[in-house]
Coordinates of C-alpha atoms in Angstrom, one line a residue:
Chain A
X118 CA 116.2 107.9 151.1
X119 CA 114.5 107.6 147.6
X120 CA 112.7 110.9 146.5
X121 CA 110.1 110.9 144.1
X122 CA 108.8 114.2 142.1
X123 CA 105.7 113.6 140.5
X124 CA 104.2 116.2 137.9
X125 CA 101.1 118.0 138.8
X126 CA 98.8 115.6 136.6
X127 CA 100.4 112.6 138.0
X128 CA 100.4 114.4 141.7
X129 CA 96.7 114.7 141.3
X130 CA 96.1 111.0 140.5
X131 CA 98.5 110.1 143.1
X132 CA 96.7 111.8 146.0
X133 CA 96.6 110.1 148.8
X134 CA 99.2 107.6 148.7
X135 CA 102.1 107.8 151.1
X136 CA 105.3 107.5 148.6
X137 CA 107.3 107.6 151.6
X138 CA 107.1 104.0 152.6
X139 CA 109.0 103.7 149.4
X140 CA 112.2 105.6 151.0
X141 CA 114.1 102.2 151.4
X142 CA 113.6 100.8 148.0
X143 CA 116.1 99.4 146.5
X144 CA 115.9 97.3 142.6
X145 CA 115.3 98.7 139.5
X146 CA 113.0 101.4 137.9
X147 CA 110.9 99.4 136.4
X148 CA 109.9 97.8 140.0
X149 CA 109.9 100.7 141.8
X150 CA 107.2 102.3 139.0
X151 CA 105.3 98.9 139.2
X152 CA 105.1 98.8 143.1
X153 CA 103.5 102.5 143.2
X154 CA 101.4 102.2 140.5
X155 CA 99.6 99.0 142.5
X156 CA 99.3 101.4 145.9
X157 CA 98.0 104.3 144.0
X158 CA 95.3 103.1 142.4
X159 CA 93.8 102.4 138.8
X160 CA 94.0 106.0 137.5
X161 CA 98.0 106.6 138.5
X162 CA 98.3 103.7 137.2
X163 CA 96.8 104.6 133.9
X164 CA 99.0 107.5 133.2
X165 CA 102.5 105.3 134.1
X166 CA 101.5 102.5 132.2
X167 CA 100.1 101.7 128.5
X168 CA 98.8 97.8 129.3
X169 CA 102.6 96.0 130.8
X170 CA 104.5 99.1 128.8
X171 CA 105.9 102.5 130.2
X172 CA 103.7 105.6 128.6
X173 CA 106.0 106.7 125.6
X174 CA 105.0 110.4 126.9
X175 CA 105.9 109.6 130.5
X176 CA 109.3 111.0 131.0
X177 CA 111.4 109.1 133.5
X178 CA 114.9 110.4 135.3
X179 CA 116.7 108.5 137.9
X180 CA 119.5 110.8 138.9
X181 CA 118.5 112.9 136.8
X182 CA 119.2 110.5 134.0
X183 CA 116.6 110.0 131.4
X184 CA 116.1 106.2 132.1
X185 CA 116.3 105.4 127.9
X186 CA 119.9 106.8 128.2
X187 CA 120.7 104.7 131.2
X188 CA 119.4 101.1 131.8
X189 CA 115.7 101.7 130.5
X190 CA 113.4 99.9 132.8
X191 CA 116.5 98.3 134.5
X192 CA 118.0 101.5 135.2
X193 CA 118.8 100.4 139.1
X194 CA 117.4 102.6 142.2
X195 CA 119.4 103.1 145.3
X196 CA 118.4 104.3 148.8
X197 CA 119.3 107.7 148.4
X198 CA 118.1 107.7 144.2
X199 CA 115.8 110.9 143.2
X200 CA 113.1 110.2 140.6
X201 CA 111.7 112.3 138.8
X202 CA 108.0 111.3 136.4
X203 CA 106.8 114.4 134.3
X204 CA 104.8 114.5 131.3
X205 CA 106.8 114.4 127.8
X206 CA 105.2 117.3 126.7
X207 CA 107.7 120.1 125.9
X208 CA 111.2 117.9 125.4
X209 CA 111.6 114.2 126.2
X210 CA 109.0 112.3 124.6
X211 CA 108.4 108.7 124.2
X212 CA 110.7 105.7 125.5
Chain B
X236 CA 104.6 144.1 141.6
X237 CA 101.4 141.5 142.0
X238 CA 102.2 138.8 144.8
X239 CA 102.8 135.5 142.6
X240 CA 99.4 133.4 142.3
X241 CA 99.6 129.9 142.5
X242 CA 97.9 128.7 139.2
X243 CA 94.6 126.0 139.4
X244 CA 96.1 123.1 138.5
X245 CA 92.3 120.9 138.6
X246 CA 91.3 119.8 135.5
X247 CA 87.7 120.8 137.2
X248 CA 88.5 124.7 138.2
X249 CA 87.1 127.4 136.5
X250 CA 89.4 129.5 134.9
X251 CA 90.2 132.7 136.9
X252 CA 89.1 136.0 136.1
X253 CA 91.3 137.4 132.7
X254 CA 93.7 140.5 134.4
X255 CA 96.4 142.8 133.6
X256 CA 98.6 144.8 135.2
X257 CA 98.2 148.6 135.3
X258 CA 94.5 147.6 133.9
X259 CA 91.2 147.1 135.5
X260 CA 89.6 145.5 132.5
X261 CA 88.1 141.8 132.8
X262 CA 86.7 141.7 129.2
X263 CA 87.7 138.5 127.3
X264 CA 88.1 139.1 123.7
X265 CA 84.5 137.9 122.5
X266 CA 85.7 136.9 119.4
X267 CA 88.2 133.8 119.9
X268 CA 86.5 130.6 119.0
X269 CA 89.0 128.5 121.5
X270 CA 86.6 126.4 123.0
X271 CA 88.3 123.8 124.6
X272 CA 91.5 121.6 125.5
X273 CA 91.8 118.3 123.5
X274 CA 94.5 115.7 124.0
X275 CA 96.5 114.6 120.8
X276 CA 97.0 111.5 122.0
X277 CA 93.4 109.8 123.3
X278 CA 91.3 112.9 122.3
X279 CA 90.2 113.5 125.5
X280 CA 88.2 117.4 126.3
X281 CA 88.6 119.7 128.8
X282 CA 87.9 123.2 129.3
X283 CA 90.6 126.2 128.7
X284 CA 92.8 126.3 132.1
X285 CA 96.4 125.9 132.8
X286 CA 97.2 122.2 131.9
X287 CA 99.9 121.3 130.1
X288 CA 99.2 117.6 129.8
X289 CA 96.0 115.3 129.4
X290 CA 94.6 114.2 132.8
X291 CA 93.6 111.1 130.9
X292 CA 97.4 109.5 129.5
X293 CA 99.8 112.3 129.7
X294 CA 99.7 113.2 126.1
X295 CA 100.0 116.7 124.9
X296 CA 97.4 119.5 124.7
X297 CA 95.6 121.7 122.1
X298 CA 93.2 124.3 121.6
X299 CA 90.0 123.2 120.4
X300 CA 88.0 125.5 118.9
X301 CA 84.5 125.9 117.3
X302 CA 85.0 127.3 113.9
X303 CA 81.7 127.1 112.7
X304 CA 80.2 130.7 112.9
X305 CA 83.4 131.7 110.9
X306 CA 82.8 129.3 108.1
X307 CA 82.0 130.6 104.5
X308 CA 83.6 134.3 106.2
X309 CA 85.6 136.9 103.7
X310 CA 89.0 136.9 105.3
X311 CA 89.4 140.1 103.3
X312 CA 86.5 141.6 104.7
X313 CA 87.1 140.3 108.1
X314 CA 90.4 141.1 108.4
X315 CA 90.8 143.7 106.4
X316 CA 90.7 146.9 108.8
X317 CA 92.6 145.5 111.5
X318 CA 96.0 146.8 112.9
X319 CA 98.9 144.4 111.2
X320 CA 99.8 142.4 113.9
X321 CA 99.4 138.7 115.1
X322 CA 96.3 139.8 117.5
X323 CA 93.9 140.2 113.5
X324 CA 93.5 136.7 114.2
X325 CA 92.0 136.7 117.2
X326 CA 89.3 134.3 116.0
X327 CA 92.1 131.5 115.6
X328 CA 93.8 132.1 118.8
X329 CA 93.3 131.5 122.3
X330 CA 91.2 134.1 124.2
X331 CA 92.6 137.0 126.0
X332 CA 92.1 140.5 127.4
X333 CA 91.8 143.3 124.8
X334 CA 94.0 145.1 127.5
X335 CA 96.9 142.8 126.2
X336 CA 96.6 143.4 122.6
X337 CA 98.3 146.5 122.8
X338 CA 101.1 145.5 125.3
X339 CA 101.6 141.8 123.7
X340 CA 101.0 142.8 120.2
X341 CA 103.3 141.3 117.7
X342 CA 103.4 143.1 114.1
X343 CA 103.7 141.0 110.6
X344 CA 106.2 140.2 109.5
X345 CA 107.4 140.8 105.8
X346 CA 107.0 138.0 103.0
X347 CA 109.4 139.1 100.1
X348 CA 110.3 138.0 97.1
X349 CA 113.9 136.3 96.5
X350 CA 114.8 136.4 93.1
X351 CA 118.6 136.7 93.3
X352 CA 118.3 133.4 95.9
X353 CA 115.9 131.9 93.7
X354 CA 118.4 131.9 90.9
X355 CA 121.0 130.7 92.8
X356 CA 118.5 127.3 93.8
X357 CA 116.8 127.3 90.6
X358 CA 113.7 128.2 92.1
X359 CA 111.8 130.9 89.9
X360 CA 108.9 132.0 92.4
X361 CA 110.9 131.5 95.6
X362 CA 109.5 134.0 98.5
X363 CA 110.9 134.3 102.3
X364 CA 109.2 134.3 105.3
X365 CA 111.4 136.9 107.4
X366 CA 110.9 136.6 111.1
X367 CA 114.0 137.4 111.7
X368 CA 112.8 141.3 111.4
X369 CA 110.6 140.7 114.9
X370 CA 111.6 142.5 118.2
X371 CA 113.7 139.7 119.5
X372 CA 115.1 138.7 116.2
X373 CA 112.8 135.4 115.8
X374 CA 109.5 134.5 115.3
X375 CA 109.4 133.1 119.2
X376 CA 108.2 136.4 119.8
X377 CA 104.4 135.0 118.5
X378 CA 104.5 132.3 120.7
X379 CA 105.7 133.8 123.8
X380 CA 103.2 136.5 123.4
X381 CA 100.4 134.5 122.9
X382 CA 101.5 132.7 125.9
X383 CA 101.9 135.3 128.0
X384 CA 98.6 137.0 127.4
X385 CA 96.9 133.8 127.7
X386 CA 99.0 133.2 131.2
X387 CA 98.5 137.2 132.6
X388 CA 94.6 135.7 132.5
X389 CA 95.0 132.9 134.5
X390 CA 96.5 134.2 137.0
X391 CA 100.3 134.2 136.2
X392 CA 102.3 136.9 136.9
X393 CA 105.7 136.1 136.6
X394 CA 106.8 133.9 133.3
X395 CA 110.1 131.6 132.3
X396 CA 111.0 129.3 129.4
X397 CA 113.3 126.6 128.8
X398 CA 115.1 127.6 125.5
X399 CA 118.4 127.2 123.3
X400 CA 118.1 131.1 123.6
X401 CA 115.8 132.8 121.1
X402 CA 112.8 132.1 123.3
X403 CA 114.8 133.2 126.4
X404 CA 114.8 136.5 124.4
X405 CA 111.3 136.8 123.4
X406 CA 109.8 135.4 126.7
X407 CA 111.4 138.3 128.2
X408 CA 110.7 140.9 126.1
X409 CA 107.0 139.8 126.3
X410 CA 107.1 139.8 130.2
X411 CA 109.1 143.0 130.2
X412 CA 106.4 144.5 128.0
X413 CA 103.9 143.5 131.3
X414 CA 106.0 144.1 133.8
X415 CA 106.5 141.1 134.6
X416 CA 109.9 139.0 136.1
X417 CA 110.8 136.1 133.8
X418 CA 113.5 133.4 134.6
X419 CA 115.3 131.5 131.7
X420 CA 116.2 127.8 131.9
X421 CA 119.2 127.2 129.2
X422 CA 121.6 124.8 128.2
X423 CA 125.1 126.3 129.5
X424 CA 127.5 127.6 126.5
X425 CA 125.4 129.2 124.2
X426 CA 126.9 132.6 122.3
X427 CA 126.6 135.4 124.4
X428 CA 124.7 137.3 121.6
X429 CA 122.3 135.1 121.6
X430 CA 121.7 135.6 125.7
X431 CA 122.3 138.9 125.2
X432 CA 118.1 140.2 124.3
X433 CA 117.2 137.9 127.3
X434 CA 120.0 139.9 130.1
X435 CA 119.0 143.1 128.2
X436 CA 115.6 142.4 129.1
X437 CA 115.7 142.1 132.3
X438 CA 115.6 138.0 132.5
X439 CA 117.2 135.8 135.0
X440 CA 118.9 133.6 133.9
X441 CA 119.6 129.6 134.6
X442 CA 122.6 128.0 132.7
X443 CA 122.7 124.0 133.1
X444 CA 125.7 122.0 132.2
X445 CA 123.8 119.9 129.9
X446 CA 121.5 119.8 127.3
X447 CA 118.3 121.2 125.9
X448 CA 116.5 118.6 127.1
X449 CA 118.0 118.6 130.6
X450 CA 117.1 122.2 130.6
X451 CA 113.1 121.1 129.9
X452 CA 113.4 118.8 132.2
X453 CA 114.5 121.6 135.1
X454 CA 112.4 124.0 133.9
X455 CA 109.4 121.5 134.2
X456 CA 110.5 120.6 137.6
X457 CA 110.5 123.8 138.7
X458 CA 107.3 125.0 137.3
X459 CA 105.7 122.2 140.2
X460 CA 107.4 124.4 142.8
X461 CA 107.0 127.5 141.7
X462 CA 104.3 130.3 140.1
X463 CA 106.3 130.9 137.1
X464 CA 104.4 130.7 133.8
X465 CA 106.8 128.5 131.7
X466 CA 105.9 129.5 128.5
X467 CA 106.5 126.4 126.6
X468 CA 106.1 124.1 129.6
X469 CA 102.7 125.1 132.0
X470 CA 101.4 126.9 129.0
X471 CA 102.2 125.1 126.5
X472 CA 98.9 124.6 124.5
X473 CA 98.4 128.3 124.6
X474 CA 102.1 128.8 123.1
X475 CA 102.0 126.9 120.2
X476 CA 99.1 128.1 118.8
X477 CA 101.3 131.7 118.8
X478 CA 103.3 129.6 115.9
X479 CA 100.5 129.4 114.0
X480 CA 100.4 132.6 112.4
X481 CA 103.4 132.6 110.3
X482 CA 101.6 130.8 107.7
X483 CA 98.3 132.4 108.4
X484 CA 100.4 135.8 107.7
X485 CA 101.7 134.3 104.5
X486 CA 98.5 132.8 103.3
X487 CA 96.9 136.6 103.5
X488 CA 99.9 137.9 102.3
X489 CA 99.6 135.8 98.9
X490 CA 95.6 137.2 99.0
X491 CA 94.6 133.2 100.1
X492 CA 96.4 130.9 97.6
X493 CA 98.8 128.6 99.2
X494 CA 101.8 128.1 97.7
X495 CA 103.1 124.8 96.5
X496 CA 105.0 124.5 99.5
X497 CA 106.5 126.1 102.9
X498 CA 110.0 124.7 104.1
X499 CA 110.0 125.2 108.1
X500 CA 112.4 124.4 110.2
X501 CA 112.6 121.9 113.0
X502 CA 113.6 121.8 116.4
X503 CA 110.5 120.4 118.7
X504 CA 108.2 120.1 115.4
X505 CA 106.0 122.8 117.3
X506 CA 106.4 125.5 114.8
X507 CA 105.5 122.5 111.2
X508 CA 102.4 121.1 113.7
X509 CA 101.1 124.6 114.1
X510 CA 101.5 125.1 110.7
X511 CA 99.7 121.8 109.8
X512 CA 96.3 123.3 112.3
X513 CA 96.7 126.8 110.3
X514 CA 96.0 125.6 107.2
X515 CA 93.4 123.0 108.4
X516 CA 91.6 125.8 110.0
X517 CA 91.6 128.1 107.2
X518 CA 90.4 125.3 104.9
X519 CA 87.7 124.4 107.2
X520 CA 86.1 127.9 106.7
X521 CA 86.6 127.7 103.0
X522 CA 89.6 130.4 103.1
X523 CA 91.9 129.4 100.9
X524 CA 91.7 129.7 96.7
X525 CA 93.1 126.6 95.7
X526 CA 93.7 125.9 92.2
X527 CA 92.3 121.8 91.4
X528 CA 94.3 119.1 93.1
X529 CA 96.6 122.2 94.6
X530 CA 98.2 120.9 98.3
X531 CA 100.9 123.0 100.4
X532 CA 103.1 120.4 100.5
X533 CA 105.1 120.8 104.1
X534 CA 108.6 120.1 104.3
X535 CA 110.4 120.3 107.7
X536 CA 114.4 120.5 107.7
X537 CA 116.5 119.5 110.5
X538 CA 120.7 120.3 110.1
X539 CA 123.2 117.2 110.2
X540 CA 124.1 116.1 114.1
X541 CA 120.2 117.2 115.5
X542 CA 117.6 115.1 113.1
X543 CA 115.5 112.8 115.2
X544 CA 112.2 113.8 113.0
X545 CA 113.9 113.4 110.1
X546 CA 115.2 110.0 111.0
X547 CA 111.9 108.9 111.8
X548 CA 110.3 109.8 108.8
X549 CA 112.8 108.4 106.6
X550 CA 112.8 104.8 108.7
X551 CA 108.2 105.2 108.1
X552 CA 108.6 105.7 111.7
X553 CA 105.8 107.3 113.9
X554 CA 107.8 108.2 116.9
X555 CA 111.4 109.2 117.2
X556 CA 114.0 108.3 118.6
X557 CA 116.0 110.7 120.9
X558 CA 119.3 112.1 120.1
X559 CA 121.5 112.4 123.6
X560 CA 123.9 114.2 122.6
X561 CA 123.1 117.1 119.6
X562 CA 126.6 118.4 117.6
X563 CA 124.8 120.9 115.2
X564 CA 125.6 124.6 114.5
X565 CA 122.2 125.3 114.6
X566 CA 122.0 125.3 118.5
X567 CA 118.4 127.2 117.9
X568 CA 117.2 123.4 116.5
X569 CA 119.7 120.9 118.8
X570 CA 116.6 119.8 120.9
X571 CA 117.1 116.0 120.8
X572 CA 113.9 114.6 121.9
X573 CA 111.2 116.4 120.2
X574 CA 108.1 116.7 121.9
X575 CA 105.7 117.3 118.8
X576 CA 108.4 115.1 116.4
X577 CA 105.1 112.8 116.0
X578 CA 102.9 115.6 115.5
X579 CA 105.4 116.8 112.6
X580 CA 105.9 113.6 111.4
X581 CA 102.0 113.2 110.7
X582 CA 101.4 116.4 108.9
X583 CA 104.7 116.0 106.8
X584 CA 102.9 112.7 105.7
X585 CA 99.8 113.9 105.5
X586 CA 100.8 117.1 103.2
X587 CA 102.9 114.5 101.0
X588 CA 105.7 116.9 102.0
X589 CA 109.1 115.6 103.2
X590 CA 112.2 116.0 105.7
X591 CA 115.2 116.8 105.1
X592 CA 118.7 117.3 106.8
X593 CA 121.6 119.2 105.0
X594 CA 125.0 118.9 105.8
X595 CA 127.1 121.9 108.3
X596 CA 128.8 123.1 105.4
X597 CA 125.9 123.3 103.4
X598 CA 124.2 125.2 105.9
X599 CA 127.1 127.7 106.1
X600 CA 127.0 128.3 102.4
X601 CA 123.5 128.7 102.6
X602 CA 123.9 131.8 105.3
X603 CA 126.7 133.0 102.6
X604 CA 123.8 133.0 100.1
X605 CA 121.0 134.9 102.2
X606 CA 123.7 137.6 103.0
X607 CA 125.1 138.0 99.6
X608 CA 122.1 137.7 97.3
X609 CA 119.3 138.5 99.6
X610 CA 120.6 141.0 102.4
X611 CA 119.7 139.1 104.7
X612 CA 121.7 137.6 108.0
X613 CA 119.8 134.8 109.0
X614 CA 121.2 132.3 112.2
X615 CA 121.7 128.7 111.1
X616 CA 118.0 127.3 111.2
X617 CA 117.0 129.4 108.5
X618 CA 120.5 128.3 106.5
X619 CA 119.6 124.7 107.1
X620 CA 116.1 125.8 105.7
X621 CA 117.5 127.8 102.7
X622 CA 120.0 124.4 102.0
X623 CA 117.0 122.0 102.3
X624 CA 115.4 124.1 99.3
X625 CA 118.7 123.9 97.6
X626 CA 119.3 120.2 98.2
X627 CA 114.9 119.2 97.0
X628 CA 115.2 121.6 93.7
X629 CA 118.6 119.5 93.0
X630 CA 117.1 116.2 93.5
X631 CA 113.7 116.8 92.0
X632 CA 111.7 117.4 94.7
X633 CA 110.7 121.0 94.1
X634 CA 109.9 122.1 91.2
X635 CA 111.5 125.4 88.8
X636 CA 107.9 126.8 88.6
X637 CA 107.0 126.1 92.3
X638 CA 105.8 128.6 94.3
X639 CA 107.9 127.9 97.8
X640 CA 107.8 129.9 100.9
X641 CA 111.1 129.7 103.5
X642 CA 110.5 130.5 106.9
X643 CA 113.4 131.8 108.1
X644 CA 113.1 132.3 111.4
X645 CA 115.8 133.6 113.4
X646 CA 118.1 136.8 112.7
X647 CA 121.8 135.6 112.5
X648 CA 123.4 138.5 114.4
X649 CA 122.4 136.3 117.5
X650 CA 125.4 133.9 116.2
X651 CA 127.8 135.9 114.7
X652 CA 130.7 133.8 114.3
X653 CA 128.7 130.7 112.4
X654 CA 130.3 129.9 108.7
X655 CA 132.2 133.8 109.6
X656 CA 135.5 131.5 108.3
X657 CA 135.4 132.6 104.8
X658 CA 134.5 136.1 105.6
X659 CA 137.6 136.1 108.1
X660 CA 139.7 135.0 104.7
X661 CA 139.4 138.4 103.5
X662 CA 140.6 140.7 105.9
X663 CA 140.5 144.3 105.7
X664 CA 142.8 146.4 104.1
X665 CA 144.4 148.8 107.2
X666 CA 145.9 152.0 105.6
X667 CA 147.6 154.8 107.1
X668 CA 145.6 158.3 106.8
X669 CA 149.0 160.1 106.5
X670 CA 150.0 158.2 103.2
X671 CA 146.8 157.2 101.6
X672 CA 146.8 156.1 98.1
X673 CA 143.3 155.5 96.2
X674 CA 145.5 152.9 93.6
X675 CA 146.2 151.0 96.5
X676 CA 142.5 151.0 97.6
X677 CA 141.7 150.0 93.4
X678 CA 144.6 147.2 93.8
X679 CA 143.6 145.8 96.6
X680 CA 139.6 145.5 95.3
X681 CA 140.9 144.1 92.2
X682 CA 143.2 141.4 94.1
X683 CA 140.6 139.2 95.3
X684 CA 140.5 136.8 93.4
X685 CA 140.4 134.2 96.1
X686 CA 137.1 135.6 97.3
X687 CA 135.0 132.4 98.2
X688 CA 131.6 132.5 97.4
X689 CA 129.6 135.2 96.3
X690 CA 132.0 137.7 96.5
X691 CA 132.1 140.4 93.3
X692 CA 134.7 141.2 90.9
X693 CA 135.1 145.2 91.2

């Protein structure tokens, strides 16, 4: 099953929607981000994505992997991936 | 012990009421001019609360403040009957309960004068910084008391850090000084030394197989489950305005004239950005003495194997790119992927200061130098500092006549066996009490020829 840990900022803008009917995914990263940003709404949206590109202060682990030292938005996501989406603020910072 | 308090985490709640353990006062200090939160990225506002990142696009966080009922203000005046330590400049920092001062409070520092090291760099007005004299041997003991004091009043009442070990020590001093627990997030095989302050203090600690970064990232992680005040994570804004008064202690040290530069080093650029708001602060209220067309230039060093900021600013980059995998002696600077690299990067420019990255060796030779000219043990940031100055004054950069401040910021008992190779070359004499001879003592002075460095002829 996929698991997903959202940061609190991201958690706020996220509540609400049901990441759980995402537990079967199975592509890459970059899909995966896509697909939740269109169920939870304009604002999570907002603070994935800067227009079509990944926010450089979005920090992204599959595995926990920092996607830019793996595949980068084709970093691929099993069933039983973890991701993790925090805020760049105190280490990892833009992609 | 306080049960733990979850922190608000709304952008919307008001703060909660300012406490401290062991005290029933509420106050706030009246006098901080914090008035805000303001993203660095969109420029977004928000109130003072526990938010590490901008609700708007994730960027990064600082204090606002409203400086205008200090402008045109006598620091002298102002400051002048206050107790030495980093609370005087309360006005500039975020607000807390006077019950803290005492608890949290961090003295100065001492600026000295380095003539025998200025020699030896061609320097002729070269001054150190020397935080390495604080109570857990760095200057992360401004930060992490700031932070603390700032997290005791919103509701925080146990603290942790992610750290390459000297903020592992001076997070939990400062939450040992409160009474607080404090949990420590490091990358796995650092010198015991330098985890000894944090175990002596009473810290818990994590050890991950893996990086700086990967520690961050943890520590992060587990600030969402748990009530822990992560110092440089959940309070971050709050915590790097701590760094800010190094320079605001030099600037009153050299009665308000800037000197013609500061060389800082850098591991997440927190410690040049806060820098860079210091002296934009103090020049907003009309502070400073500056002689016409005088500019503190800011130059940030970063040691060989660990230089993602300087990379960037020599490619005219804005951003940096991470480094994976840091090889450096300086563990105290291996953090790969900078969080305020951009933020240093734009004041470095800004100042028309520079970055520079010495070689292991140099920064080795440069410990050698602090010991044997100055007295003073520093850890390898405030070598690769001391080399940077070295490596400028050769190529120009710096001046004879300038006026340059080192921060050196880190004591270098915490990693003892750094550049200890050439001191190991001379190995003590071992004599036998029963058959001592004082010629053999003279002899054996007068033998060491092969002395590297800055050794003296007897």
């Amino acid at each position: 099953m996929v698991t997903v840990t959202l940061g609190s900022v991201l958690r706020q803008a996220a509540l609400g929607v049901d990441l759980r009917r995402f537990a079967e995914f199975e592509g890459t990263v970059g899909e995966f981000l896509t697909q939740i940003s269109v169920v939870g709404g304009p604002r999570f949206r907002q603070l994935l994505f800067d227009g079509d590109q990944l926010r450089g202060v979005l920090a992204v682990y599959v595995d926990g992997v920092d996607i830019r030292y793996a595949g980068g938005a084709a970093t691929p996501v099993t069933r039983d991936s973890r991701i993790d989406l925090i805020p760049a603020v105190a280490g990892g910072a833009g992609f | 012990m306080t049960a733990p308090v979850r922190p608000p985490e709304s952008l919307t709640e008001p703060p909660t009421p300012l406490t401290y353990p062991g005290s029933s006062s509420t106050a706030e200090v009246p006098t901080s001019l914090a008035s805000g939160l303001t993203c660095e990225v969109c420029g977004a506002a928000g109130p003072l609360e526990v938010a590490a990142a901008c609700g708007q696009c994730l960027g990064a966080l600082d204090v606002a403040y409203d400086l205008g009922p200090l402008v045109g203000s006598d620091p002298v005046a102002l400051l002048g009957r206050r107790p030495r330590t980093l609370w005087r400049f309360r006005e500039l920092l975020p607000p807390i309960d006077r019950a803290v001062e005492e608890g949290l409070a961090v003295e100065s520092s001492p600026l000295r004068r380095a003539r025998r090291l200025g020699e030896l760099l061609g320097l002729d007005d070269l001054w150190i910084k020397d935080d390495s004299v604080l109570p857990s041997g760095s200057f992360k003991d401004r930060p992490a008391s700031v932070a603390v004091a700032t997290g005791l009043g919103r509701g925080f009442t146990a603290f942790g850090c992610a750290s390459t070990g000297n903020l592992a020590a001076a997070t939990a001093r400062s939450a040992a000084r409160v009474g607080s627990p404090c949990l420590t997030v490091v990358p796995r095989g650092l010198p015991a030394a330098k985890l000894a302050p944090a175990r002596r203090y009473g810290a818990r600690i994590v050890e991950v197989r893996g990086t700086y970064d990967d520690a961050n990232r943890i520590a992060s992680l587990v600030g969402e489950r748990l009530p822990i005040g992560f110092v440089n994570v959940t309070l971050r804004p709050y915590y790097a305005e701590g760094s800010k008064t190094v320079l605001l202690e030099v600037l009153e040290q050299l009665s308000w004239t800037p000197p013609e530069a500061v060389i800082v080093p850098l591991g997440s650029g927190a410690l040049l950005a806060a820098t860079a708001r210091a002296e934009r602060q103090v020049t907003s209220l009309g502070w400073l003495d500056r002689s016409p067309g005088g500019g503190l230039r800011l130059i940030g060093s970063q040691p060989e194997g660990c230089t993602p900021i300087v990379d960037a600013f020599h490619r005219g980059a804005d951003r940096t790119e991470p480094v994976q995998t840091p090889t450096t002696i300086a563990e105290s600077l291996a953090i790969g992927d900078p969080a305020s690299g951009p933020a240093a990067l734009r004041a470095i420019r800004r100042s028309g200061g520079v970055a520079d990255a010495p070689s292991a060796g140099e920064v080795t030779d440069a410990i050698r130098a602090a010991c044997h000219r100055e007295g003073l043990w520093v850890e390898p940031a405030g070598g690769t500092v001391i080399a940077t100055a070295r490596r400028l004054r050769a190529s120009g950069v710096l001046s004879r006549s300038d006026r340059v401040v080192l921060f050196l910021t880190g004591a270098g008992w915490k990693v003892p066996d750094v550049g200890i190779e050439a001191e190991s070359s001379l190995p003590s004499l071992v004599l036998d009490p029963r058959r001592f001879d004082a010629d053999e003592i003279a002899r054996w002075l007068n033998g060491r020829d092969d002395a590297p460095g800055e050794a003296r002829a007897w």
